[in-house]
Amino acid sequence: MTLLRLANVEANYGAVRALRGISISVAEGAIVCLLGANGAGKSTTLKAISGVVRPSAGTIEFDGKLLNGMSPTHIVGLGVAQVPEGRKIFKDLTVIENLQMGAYVRKDARGIAADLDFVFHLFPRLKERTRQLGGTLSGGEQQMLAIGRGLMAKPRLLLLDEPSLGLAPILIADIFNALRQINKEHGTTLLIVEQNAHVALKNANFGYVLQVGQVAVEGSAEELRRRKEVVESYLGSSEQTPARAAS
Amino acid sequence: MHRKTKKVGTASPGRRVLLGQQIISGLASGSLYALTAVAVVVVFRNTRTINLAQGDFAMVGAFLAMVLIKDMHLNYYLALAAVVVACILLGILTERIVMRPIADSDWLTLFTATLGVYYILHGVAGWVWGRDTKAFPVTFDPTPINFAGTIVSQGHLINMGWAIAIGLVLYVFFKYTKQGIAMRAVTDDPDTAQLMGIPVRFIVLLTWGMAGFLAAFAGVLLSPIVYVSPEMMDQVLIKGYVAAVFGGLYSIQGAIIGALMIGVAENLAGGYLGAHYKTATAFAMIVLLLTFRPQGLFGIQKRREI
Ligand SMILES: Nc1ncnc2c1ncn2[C@@H]1O[C@H](COP(=O)(O)OP(=O)(O)OP(=O)(O)O)[C@@H](O)[C@H]1O
Ligand SMILES: [Mg+2]
């Protein structure tokens, strides 16, 4: 079953046309990755899904409901949470307060406590640091906290924007192991934006490659792994991209 | 108090008593300035608005309290409760009607809008209640009492007690309640707060409600000291603002410490240099502060450009 479907979504920042008709769909229970060079529109796609950027055209449907025009609060309440690019931990809030803010839209105290246990089971390092300020955590711990905060919303769909950004390879492996565990144990559907195509395609079922606001390539992760050169031709710096894509 | 002032300058115990008195009454005024300073900080850090109308929320509250107590003979505490509700509504209405439509503007536009609210409230108060200064009914026993070896007015102790109680309420709110933590999250990063589903506009509304709540106490508690008039809060607002700058317009603790310092410093200056040095002291302090530590006394970095 398709959980999320974007059809011909366009979005602008003033005169900048960031999305130029994106169509993607994400099946329930899947891990889907969204690849693309800097500025391709990956973050904008996730922001449009979360309702913080308003699409100027096209439709975004989640679980059969149209998300266009809905408030971010409403969208999180429906079960779509985001782990933003650069982690965006609340620096002056403690670890536990950051996690509580992830659950802001919820009222089921018992469910919140259970999910807190799951987050601590997934990332025991956070449990040792509940009273520490978010801003004092290491990069890897902040990424764990950002993912934990996203999980506290009890999402059916978790959007992750470059979870590997700035992390050492060993930590990247840890993070992706945790993501697979979330997917398997909670059945949470994942839409992961990545620049690290290798890691993303190793962990995902399906992938899309964006280029200047449009989908350039799509396919199963297996297929994209086979067509590695084609995928990579779209991922270089934006100046290189056209020349290499043409070859 | 009168008994004691005669002794001033003669014996050294008298001097010490006077110093103690001046510090305590300085802390008492400082704790009332803190109510305004904290309100300036919470509104600024969540909305980038330097709220010039903060003093006038309190002024409207003071007039209301006077009408309720003097003309309608309402019990002091009931009147205070009514004023708290009214001032919270005034804060919320200011947000909904004036500030929300221009919320995305630059800081100067926001600042100017609050200047507009300031003049409107001054004008309305003068028109409804008159421009002359009115005495506020004194509700506490005016006889000074002996407190830890110094003679102090009961009013000062009562005011400090209120300020401490309000400080505790704010502490619990910010530390232990969901909306209080969300308010801090919005301070930290409004965009991410919104992404987490925190209704940022509602939190901003709460922030203005909190400004009204603090104004109610500032107005009612200051009334017996500064008397009631449309201009009654003008100087207090300036001192509250200076105290807020001490906390880098960001730290509540910094603003409270700044307010207490201003209260004590101006009282000492008033006592030893002469009454007309009182207000100048607050200005001298801000000039020194901005010259040597423009980021605030407590080293808080402002992470959002204004
Ligand atoms: N707030 C903004 N204002 C103006 N333009 C923006 C804004 N955010 C993004 N853009 C522009 O929109 C386009 C898409 O940006 P987006 O952030 O979605 O890219 P991205 O694929 O996430 O890139 P990166 O890999 O660098 O994170 C870019 O050209 C970018 O410069
Ligand atoms: Mg991005």
Coordinates of C-alpha atoms and ligand atoms in Angstrom, one line a residue:
Chain A
M1 CA 0.0 0.0 0.0
T2 CA 1.2 3.5 -0.8
L3 CA 1.6 5.5 2.4
L4 CA 2.9 8.7 0.9
R5 CA 2.4 10.1 -2.6
L6 CA 3.7 13.3 -4.1
A7 CA 2.4 14.2 -7.5
N8 CA 3.9 17.0 -9.6
V9 CA 4.8 19.0 -6.5
E10 CA 6.3 22.5 -7.1
A11 CA 7.7 24.9 -4.5
N12 CA 9.4 28.2 -4.7
Y13 CA 11.5 30.4 -2.5
G14 CA 10.6 33.8 -4.0
A15 CA 12.1 33.6 -7.5
V16 CA 14.0 30.4 -6.8
R17 CA 12.2 27.4 -8.2
A18 CA 13.3 24.7 -5.8
L19 CA 10.8 21.9 -6.8
R20 CA 9.8 21.7 -10.4
G21 CA 7.2 18.9 -10.4
I22 CA 8.3 16.1 -8.2
S23 CA 6.5 12.8 -8.1
I24 CA 7.5 10.1 -5.7
S25 CA 5.6 7.4 -3.7
V26 CA 6.6 5.6 -0.6
A27 CA 5.1 2.2 0.2
E28 CA 4.1 1.5 3.8
G29 CA 6.9 -0.3 5.7
A30 CA 9.5 0.6 3.1
I31 CA 12.9 2.4 3.5
V32 CA 13.1 4.8 0.6
C33 CA 16.0 7.1 -0.1
L34 CA 16.1 10.4 -1.9
L35 CA 19.5 11.2 -3.4
G36 CA 20.8 14.3 -5.2
A37 CA 23.5 16.9 -5.4
N38 CA 23.6 20.1 -3.3
G39 CA 20.6 22.3 -4.0
A40 CA 18.7 19.5 -5.9
G41 CA 15.7 20.1 -3.7
K42 CA 15.9 17.2 -1.2
S43 CA 15.3 19.2 1.9
T44 CA 12.6 21.3 0.3
T45 CA 10.8 18.1 -0.6
L46 CA 10.8 17.0 3.1
K47 CA 9.8 20.5 4.2
A48 CA 6.9 20.5 1.9
I49 CA 5.8 17.1 3.3
S50 CA 6.0 18.5 6.8
G51 CA 4.0 21.5 5.9
V52 CA 6.7 24.1 6.7
V53 CA 7.1 25.0 3.0
R54 CA 3.8 25.4 1.0
P55 CA 3.8 23.8 -2.4
S56 CA 2.6 26.1 -5.2
A57 CA 1.3 23.2 -7.3
G58 CA 0.8 19.5 -7.1
T59 CA -0.5 17.2 -4.3
I60 CA 0.9 15.6 -1.3
E61 CA -1.1 12.7 0.1
F62 CA -0.4 10.7 3.2
D63 CA -2.5 7.7 4.0
G64 CA -5.1 8.9 1.6
K65 CA -5.3 12.4 3.2
L66 CA -4.3 15.5 1.3
L67 CA -1.5 17.3 3.3
N68 CA -1.5 20.5 1.2
G69 CA -2.3 23.5 3.3
M70 CA -2.4 21.5 6.6
S71 CA -0.5 22.9 9.6
P72 CA 2.8 21.2 10.6
T73 CA 1.1 20.5 14.0
H74 CA -1.7 18.6 12.2
I75 CA 0.7 16.7 10.0
V76 CA 2.8 15.6 12.9
G77 CA -0.4 14.5 14.6
L78 CA -1.3 12.3 11.6
G79 CA 2.0 10.5 12.0
V80 CA 4.6 12.2 9.9
A81 CA 7.7 13.3 11.8
Q82 CA 11.0 14.8 10.6
V83 CA 14.6 14.6 11.7
P84 CA 16.0 17.8 10.2
E85 CA 19.2 18.4 8.3
G86 CA 22.0 19.4 10.8
R87 CA 20.0 17.7 13.6
K88 CA 18.7 21.0 15.0
I89 CA 18.7 19.9 18.6
F90 CA 17.3 22.4 21.1
K91 CA 20.6 23.4 22.6
D92 CA 19.3 24.9 25.8
L93 CA 17.0 22.0 26.5
T94 CA 18.1 18.9 28.2
V95 CA 18.1 15.5 26.4
I96 CA 14.9 14.5 28.1
E97 CA 13.2 17.8 27.3
N98 CA 14.2 17.5 23.7
L99 CA 12.5 14.1 23.6
Q100 CA 9.4 15.5 25.3
M101 CA 9.2 18.2 22.6
G102 CA 9.2 15.4 20.0
A103 CA 6.0 14.1 21.7
Y104 CA 4.4 17.6 22.0
V105 CA 1.4 16.7 19.9
R106 CA 0.6 13.6 21.8
K107 CA -1.6 13.2 24.9
D108 CA -1.2 9.4 25.6
A109 CA 1.1 9.5 28.6
R110 CA 1.5 5.7 28.7
G111 CA 2.4 5.5 25.0
I112 CA 4.9 8.3 25.4
A113 CA 6.6 6.5 28.3
A114 CA 6.7 3.3 26.2
D115 CA 8.3 5.1 23.3
L116 CA 10.8 6.8 25.6
D117 CA 11.8 3.3 26.7
F118 CA 12.2 2.3 23.1
V119 CA 14.4 5.3 22.3
F120 CA 16.6 4.5 25.3
H121 CA 16.8 0.9 24.3
L122 CA 17.9 2.0 20.8
F123 CA 20.4 4.6 22.0
P124 CA 21.6 3.7 25.5
R125 CA 24.0 6.6 25.4
L126 CA 21.0 9.0 25.6
K127 CA 19.8 7.4 28.8
E128 CA 23.0 8.2 30.5
R129 CA 22.7 11.8 29.6
T130 CA 19.0 12.7 30.2
R131 CA 19.8 15.8 32.2
Q132 CA 22.6 17.1 29.9
L133 CA 21.9 20.1 27.7
G134 CA 21.4 19.1 24.0
G135 CA 24.0 21.6 22.9
T136 CA 26.8 19.8 24.9
L137 CA 26.3 16.4 23.2
S138 CA 28.8 15.2 20.5
G139 CA 27.7 15.1 16.9
G140 CA 26.8 11.4 17.0
E141 CA 24.9 11.8 20.2
Q142 CA 23.0 14.7 18.7
Q143 CA 22.0 12.7 15.7
M144 CA 20.8 9.9 18.0
L145 CA 18.8 12.5 20.0
A146 CA 17.4 14.0 16.8
I147 CA 16.2 10.5 15.6
G148 CA 14.9 9.8 19.1
R149 CA 13.0 13.1 19.2
G150 CA 11.5 12.2 15.8
L151 CA 10.4 8.8 17.1
M152 CA 8.7 10.4 20.1
A153 CA 6.0 11.7 17.8
K154 CA 5.1 8.0 17.2
P155 CA 5.4 8.5 13.4
R156 CA 4.1 6.1 10.8
L157 CA 6.4 7.9 8.4
L158 CA 9.8 9.3 9.6
L159 CA 11.5 11.7 7.3
L160 CA 15.3 11.9 7.8
D161 CA 17.4 14.7 6.2
E162 CA 21.0 13.6 5.8
P163 CA 21.4 11.5 9.0
S164 CA 25.0 10.7 8.1
L165 CA 26.1 14.3 7.6
G166 CA 29.4 15.0 9.4
L167 CA 29.6 11.7 11.1
A168 CA 32.5 9.2 11.2
P169 CA 31.9 6.0 9.2
I170 CA 31.6 3.8 12.3
L171 CA 28.9 6.2 13.6
I172 CA 27.1 6.2 10.3
A173 CA 26.9 2.4 10.4
D174 CA 25.5 2.6 14.0
I175 CA 22.9 5.2 12.9
F176 CA 21.8 3.1 9.9
N177 CA 21.6 -0.1 12.0
A178 CA 19.3 1.8 14.4
L179 CA 17.2 3.0 11.4
R180 CA 16.8 -0.5 10.1
Q181 CA 15.8 -1.6 13.7
I182 CA 13.2 1.1 13.9
N183 CA 11.8 0.0 10.5
K184 CA 11.7 -3.6 11.5
E185 CA 10.6 -3.5 15.1
H186 CA 8.1 -0.6 14.8
G187 CA 7.2 -1.0 11.2
T188 CA 8.0 2.7 10.7
T189 CA 8.2 3.7 7.1
L190 CA 11.4 5.7 6.4
L191 CA 12.1 8.4 3.8
I192 CA 15.8 9.2 4.0
V193 CA 17.5 12.0 2.2
E194 CA 21.2 11.3 1.7
Q195 CA 24.2 12.5 -0.2
N196 CA 26.0 9.3 0.8
A197 CA 24.5 7.2 -1.9
H198 CA 26.5 4.1 -1.0
V199 CA 25.2 3.9 2.5
A200 CA 21.7 4.9 1.6
L201 CA 21.4 2.3 -1.2
K202 CA 22.8 -0.4 1.0
N203 CA 20.0 0.1 3.5
A204 CA 17.0 1.2 1.4
N205 CA 14.5 -0.8 -0.7
F206 CA 13.9 1.9 -3.2
G207 CA 15.6 5.1 -4.3
Y208 CA 15.0 8.4 -6.2
V209 CA 17.6 10.7 -7.6
L210 CA 16.7 14.4 -7.8
Q211 CA 18.2 16.9 -10.1
V212 CA 17.3 20.6 -10.0
G213 CA 13.9 20.0 -8.5
Q214 CA 12.9 17.0 -10.6
V215 CA 13.2 13.2 -10.3
A216 CA 16.0 12.2 -12.7
V217 CA 16.3 8.5 -11.9
E218 CA 14.2 6.1 -9.8
G219 CA 14.4 2.4 -9.1
S220 CA 14.8 -0.4 -6.6
A221 CA 17.9 0.0 -4.4
E222 CA 19.2 -3.1 -6.1
E223 CA 18.8 -1.7 -9.5
L224 CA 20.3 1.6 -8.5
R225 CA 23.3 -0.2 -7.0
R226 CA 23.8 -1.9 -10.4
R227 CA 23.6 1.5 -12.2
K228 CA 26.0 3.1 -9.8
E229 CA 27.8 5.3 -12.4
V230 CA 24.5 6.8 -13.6
V231 CA 23.4 7.6 -10.0
E232 CA 26.8 9.0 -9.2
S233 CA 26.8 11.2 -12.2
Y234 CA 23.9 13.2 -10.6
L235 CA 25.6 13.5 -7.2
G236 CA 28.7 15.5 -8.0
S237 CA 28.8 19.2 -7.4
S238 CA 26.2 21.1 -9.3
E239 CA 28.6 22.5 -11.9
Q240 CA 29.9 19.1 -12.8
T241 CA 26.5 17.5 -13.0
P242 CA 25.3 18.6 -16.4
A243 CA 28.6 17.7 -18.2
R244 CA 28.9 14.3 -16.5
A245 CA 25.2 13.5 -16.9
A246 CA 25.5 14.2 -20.7
S247 CA 28.3 11.7 -21.1
Chain B
M1 CA 12.0 55.0 59.8
H2 CA 11.8 58.5 61.1
R3 CA 13.2 57.5 64.4
K4 CA 16.2 56.0 62.8
T5 CA 17.1 58.7 60.3
K6 CA 17.9 61.1 63.1
K7 CA 20.8 59.0 64.1
V8 CA 22.3 59.1 60.6
G9 CA 25.9 60.3 60.5
T10 CA 26.4 60.3 64.2
A11 CA 27.2 56.8 65.3
S12 CA 28.6 54.1 63.1
P13 CA 25.9 51.5 64.1
G14 CA 23.4 54.0 62.7
R15 CA 25.3 54.2 59.5
R16 CA 25.3 50.4 59.2
V17 CA 21.6 50.3 59.9
L18 CA 20.9 52.9 57.2
L19 CA 23.1 51.0 54.7
G20 CA 21.2 47.8 55.5
Q21 CA 17.9 49.6 55.1
Q22 CA 18.9 51.1 51.8
I23 CA 20.0 47.7 50.5
I24 CA 16.8 46.0 51.5
S25 CA 14.6 48.7 50.1
G26 CA 16.8 48.7 47.0
L27 CA 16.2 44.9 46.7
A28 CA 12.5 45.5 47.2
S29 CA 12.3 48.0 44.3
G30 CA 14.6 45.9 42.3
S31 CA 12.4 42.9 42.7
L32 CA 9.5 44.9 41.2
Y33 CA 11.7 46.1 38.3
A34 CA 12.5 42.4 37.7
L35 CA 8.8 41.8 36.9
T36 CA 9.1 44.2 34.0
A37 CA 12.6 43.0 33.1
V38 CA 11.6 39.4 32.9
A39 CA 8.5 40.3 30.7
V40 CA 10.8 42.3 28.4
V41 CA 13.1 39.3 28.1
V42 CA 10.4 36.6 27.5
V43 CA 8.7 38.6 24.8
F44 CA 12.0 39.6 23.1
R45 CA 13.5 36.2 22.9
N46 CA 10.4 34.6 21.5
T47 CA 9.3 37.4 19.1
R48 CA 12.3 39.7 18.6
T49 CA 10.0 42.5 19.9
I50 CA 11.2 45.1 22.3
N51 CA 7.9 45.7 23.9
L52 CA 7.5 49.4 24.9
A53 CA 3.9 48.7 26.0
Q54 CA 5.0 46.5 28.8
G55 CA 4.9 49.3 31.3
D56 CA 1.5 50.4 30.1
F57 CA 0.0 46.9 30.6
A58 CA 1.0 47.4 34.2
M59 CA -0.4 51.0 34.2
V60 CA -3.8 49.9 33.0
G61 CA -3.7 47.1 35.6
A62 CA -3.0 49.7 38.3
F63 CA -5.9 51.9 37.3
L64 CA -8.2 48.9 37.2
A65 CA -7.0 47.9 40.7
M66 CA -7.7 51.4 42.0
V67 CA -11.2 51.5 40.5
L68 CA -11.9 48.0 41.9
I69 CA -10.6 48.7 45.4
K70 CA -11.4 52.4 45.9
D71 CA -14.7 52.8 44.0
M72 CA -16.1 49.3 44.1
H73 CA -14.7 48.4 47.5
L74 CA -13.6 45.0 46.3
N75 CA -11.3 43.0 48.5
Y76 CA -7.6 43.5 47.6
Y77 CA -6.9 39.9 46.6
L78 CA -10.0 39.7 44.5
A79 CA -9.1 42.9 42.8
L80 CA -5.6 41.6 42.2
A81 CA -7.0 38.4 40.7
A82 CA -9.3 40.4 38.4
V83 CA -6.4 42.6 37.3
V84 CA -4.2 39.6 36.5
V85 CA -7.0 38.2 34.2
A86 CA -7.4 41.7 32.6
C87 CA -3.7 42.2 32.0
I88 CA -3.3 38.7 30.5
L89 CA -6.2 39.5 28.2
L90 CA -4.5 42.9 27.3
G91 CA -1.3 41.0 26.4
I92 CA -3.1 38.4 24.4
L93 CA -5.2 41.1 22.5
T94 CA -2.0 43.1 21.7
E95 CA -0.6 39.9 20.1
R96 CA -3.7 39.0 18.2
I97 CA -4.7 42.4 17.0
V98 CA -1.4 44.3 16.6
M99 CA 1.6 42.0 16.6
R100 CA 0.5 38.9 14.8
P101 CA -0.3 40.5 11.4
I102 CA 3.2 42.0 11.3
A103 CA 5.0 39.1 13.0
D104 CA 7.4 38.5 10.1
S105 CA 8.5 42.1 9.9
D106 CA 11.9 43.4 10.9
W107 CA 12.6 44.3 14.5
L108 CA 12.1 48.1 13.9
T109 CA 8.6 47.6 12.6
L110 CA 7.7 45.4 15.6
F111 CA 9.3 48.0 18.0
T112 CA 7.4 50.8 16.3
A113 CA 4.1 48.9 16.6
T114 CA 4.6 48.6 20.4
L115 CA 5.4 52.3 20.5
G116 CA 1.9 52.7 19.0
V117 CA 0.4 50.6 21.6
Y118 CA 2.3 52.6 24.3
Y119 CA 0.7 55.9 23.1
I120 CA -2.7 54.4 22.6
L121 CA -2.7 53.0 26.2
H122 CA -1.3 56.3 27.6
G123 CA -4.1 58.2 25.7
V124 CA -6.9 55.9 26.7
A125 CA -5.9 55.8 30.3
G126 CA -5.7 59.6 30.4
W127 CA -9.0 59.9 28.7
V128 CA -10.8 57.4 30.9
W129 CA -9.2 58.0 34.3
G130 CA -7.7 61.5 34.0
R131 CA -4.1 62.6 33.6
D132 CA -3.5 63.6 37.2
T133 CA -1.6 61.5 39.7
K134 CA -3.8 59.5 42.1
A135 CA -2.9 58.0 45.4
F136 CA -3.3 54.3 45.7
P137 CA -4.9 52.9 48.9
V138 CA -2.2 51.5 51.1
T139 CA -3.2 47.9 52.0
F140 CA -0.4 46.9 54.3
D141 CA 0.4 48.1 57.8
P142 CA 2.8 51.1 57.4
T143 CA 4.7 50.6 60.6
P144 CA 8.2 49.5 59.9
I145 CA 9.3 46.3 61.6
N146 CA 12.7 44.9 62.7
F147 CA 13.9 42.4 60.1
A148 CA 17.3 40.7 60.6
G149 CA 18.5 43.6 62.6
T150 CA 17.4 46.4 60.2
I151 CA 14.3 48.4 60.3
V152 CA 12.3 47.9 57.1
S153 CA 8.9 48.7 55.9
Q154 CA 6.4 45.9 55.7
G155 CA 5.5 46.9 52.2
H156 CA 9.0 46.2 51.1
L157 CA 8.9 42.7 52.6
I158 CA 5.5 42.0 51.1
N159 CA 6.7 43.1 47.6
M160 CA 9.8 40.9 47.8
G161 CA 7.6 38.0 48.9
W162 CA 5.3 38.5 45.9
A163 CA 8.3 38.7 43.6
I164 CA 9.8 35.6 45.0
A165 CA 6.5 33.7 44.7
I166 CA 6.1 34.8 41.1
G167 CA 9.7 33.8 40.4
L168 CA 9.0 30.3 41.7
V169 CA 5.8 30.0 39.6
L170 CA 7.8 31.0 36.5
Y171 CA 10.6 28.5 37.4
V172 CA 8.1 25.6 37.8
F173 CA 6.4 26.7 34.6
F174 CA 9.5 26.8 32.5
K175 CA 11.1 23.7 34.0
Y176 CA 8.2 21.3 34.5
T177 CA 5.3 22.1 32.3
K178 CA 4.9 21.1 28.7
Q179 CA 3.9 24.6 27.5
G180 CA 6.8 26.1 29.5
I181 CA 9.4 23.7 27.9
A182 CA 7.8 24.4 24.5
M183 CA 8.2 28.1 25.2
R184 CA 11.9 27.6 25.7
A185 CA 12.1 25.4 22.6
V186 CA 10.6 28.3 20.6
T187 CA 13.2 30.6 22.1
D188 CA 15.9 28.2 21.1
D189 CA 14.8 27.5 17.5
P190 CA 11.3 28.5 16.3
D191 CA 11.6 26.8 12.9
T192 CA 12.6 23.4 14.4
A193 CA 9.9 23.9 17.1
Q194 CA 7.3 24.2 14.3
L195 CA 8.7 21.2 12.5
M196 CA 8.2 19.2 15.8
G197 CA 4.5 20.2 15.6
I198 CA 4.8 22.8 18.4
P199 CA 2.1 25.4 17.5
V200 CA 4.5 28.4 17.5
R201 CA 1.8 31.0 17.2
F202 CA 0.0 29.7 20.2
I203 CA 3.2 29.7 22.2
V204 CA 3.8 33.3 21.1
L205 CA 0.3 34.1 22.4
L206 CA 1.2 32.5 25.7
T207 CA 4.3 34.6 25.8
W208 CA 2.3 37.8 25.6
G209 CA -0.1 36.4 28.1
M210 CA 2.8 35.9 30.5
A211 CA 3.9 39.5 29.8
G212 CA 0.4 40.6 30.9
F213 CA 0.5 38.4 34.0
L214 CA 3.8 39.9 35.1
A215 CA 2.5 43.4 34.3
A216 CA -0.5 42.9 36.6
F217 CA 1.7 42.4 39.6
A218 CA 4.1 45.2 38.6
G219 CA 1.2 47.6 38.3
V220 CA -0.6 46.7 41.5
L221 CA 2.6 46.4 43.7
L222 CA 4.2 49.6 42.4
S223 CA 1.1 51.7 42.7
P224 CA 1.5 52.6 46.4
I225 CA 5.1 53.6 45.7
V226 CA 4.9 55.5 42.4
Y227 CA 1.2 56.5 42.6
V228 CA -1.2 56.0 39.7
S229 CA -1.1 58.0 36.5
P230 CA -0.7 57.3 32.8
E231 CA 3.0 57.9 33.1
M232 CA 3.5 55.9 36.3
M233 CA 5.5 53.1 34.6
D234 CA 7.6 55.1 32.2
Q235 CA 10.7 55.2 34.4
V236 CA 10.1 51.7 35.6
L237 CA 10.0 50.4 32.0
I238 CA 13.4 52.0 31.3
K239 CA 14.9 50.4 34.4
G240 CA 13.3 47.1 33.5
Y241 CA 14.7 47.4 30.0
V242 CA 18.1 48.2 31.3
A243 CA 17.9 45.2 33.5
A244 CA 16.8 43.0 30.6
V245 CA 19.9 44.2 28.7
F246 CA 22.0 43.0 31.6
G247 CA 20.8 39.5 30.8
G248 CA 21.6 40.0 27.1
L249 CA 17.8 40.3 26.5
Y250 CA 17.9 36.6 26.7
S251 CA 18.6 35.3 30.2
I252 CA 15.8 35.5 32.8
Q253 CA 18.2 35.1 35.7
G254 CA 20.5 37.8 34.2
A255 CA 17.5 40.2 34.0
I256 CA 16.6 39.5 37.6
I257 CA 20.1 40.0 38.9
G258 CA 20.3 43.2 36.7
A259 CA 17.0 44.5 38.2
L260 CA 18.2 43.9 41.8
M261 CA 21.5 45.6 41.0
I262 CA 19.7 48.6 39.6
G263 CA 17.4 48.8 42.6
V264 CA 20.2 48.7 45.1
A265 CA 22.5 51.0 43.1
E266 CA 19.9 53.7 42.6
N267 CA 18.9 53.5 46.2
L268 CA 22.4 54.0 47.4
A269 CA 23.0 56.8 44.9
G270 CA 19.7 58.4 46.1
G271 CA 20.8 58.0 49.7
Y272 CA 24.3 59.2 49.5
L273 CA 24.4 61.5 46.5
G274 CA 20.9 62.9 46.5
A275 CA 17.5 61.8 45.2
H276 CA 17.9 63.3 41.7
Y277 CA 20.8 60.8 41.1
K278 CA 18.4 57.9 41.3
T279 CA 17.3 57.5 37.7
A280 CA 20.6 58.7 36.3
T281 CA 22.2 55.7 38.0
A282 CA 20.2 53.3 35.9
F283 CA 21.4 55.1 32.8
A284 CA 25.0 55.3 33.9
M285 CA 24.8 51.5 34.5
I286 CA 23.6 50.8 31.0
V287 CA 26.1 53.1 29.4
L288 CA 28.9 51.3 31.3
L289 CA 27.4 47.9 30.5
L290 CA 27.0 48.5 26.8
T291 CA 30.5 50.0 26.6
F292 CA 32.3 47.1 28.3
R293 CA 30.0 44.1 27.8
P294 CA 27.6 44.7 24.9
Q295 CA 26.5 41.0 24.9
G296 CA 25.1 41.5 28.4
L297 CA 26.7 41.1 31.8
F298 CA 26.3 37.3 31.8
G299 CA 27.9 36.5 28.5
I300 CA 24.9 35.2 26.8
Q301 CA 25.3 35.0 23.1
K302 CA 22.4 36.2 21.0
R303 CA 22.1 33.6 18.4
R304 CA 19.5 35.2 16.4
E305 CA 20.3 38.3 14.5
I306 CA 17.9 41.1 14.9
Ligands
LIG1 N1 15.2 29.5 2.6 C1 15.6 29.5 1.3 N2 15.5 30.7 0.6 C2 15.8 30.8 -0.7 N3 16.3 29.7 -1.4 C3 16.4 28.5 -0.8 C4 16.0 28.4 0.6 N4 16.2 27.1 0.9 C5 16.7 26.5 -0.2 N5 16.8 27.3 -1.2 C6 17.2 27.0 -2.6 O1 16.3 26.0 -3.1 C7 17.1 25.0 -3.8 C8 16.9 23.6 -3.2 O2 17.4 23.7 -1.8 P1 17.3 22.4 -0.9 O3 17.7 22.9 0.5 O4 16.0 21.8 -1.0 O5 18.4 21.5 -1.5 P2 19.1 20.2 -1.0 O6 18.9 19.2 -2.1 O7 18.5 19.8 0.3 O8 20.6 20.5 -0.9 P3 21.7 20.1 0.2 O9 22.3 18.8 -0.2 O10 22.7 21.2 0.1 O11 21.1 20.1 1.6 C9 18.5 25.5 -3.8 O12 18.8 26.2 -5.0 C10 18.6 26.4 -2.6 O13 19.5 27.4 -2.8
MG2 MG 19.3 19.7 2.2

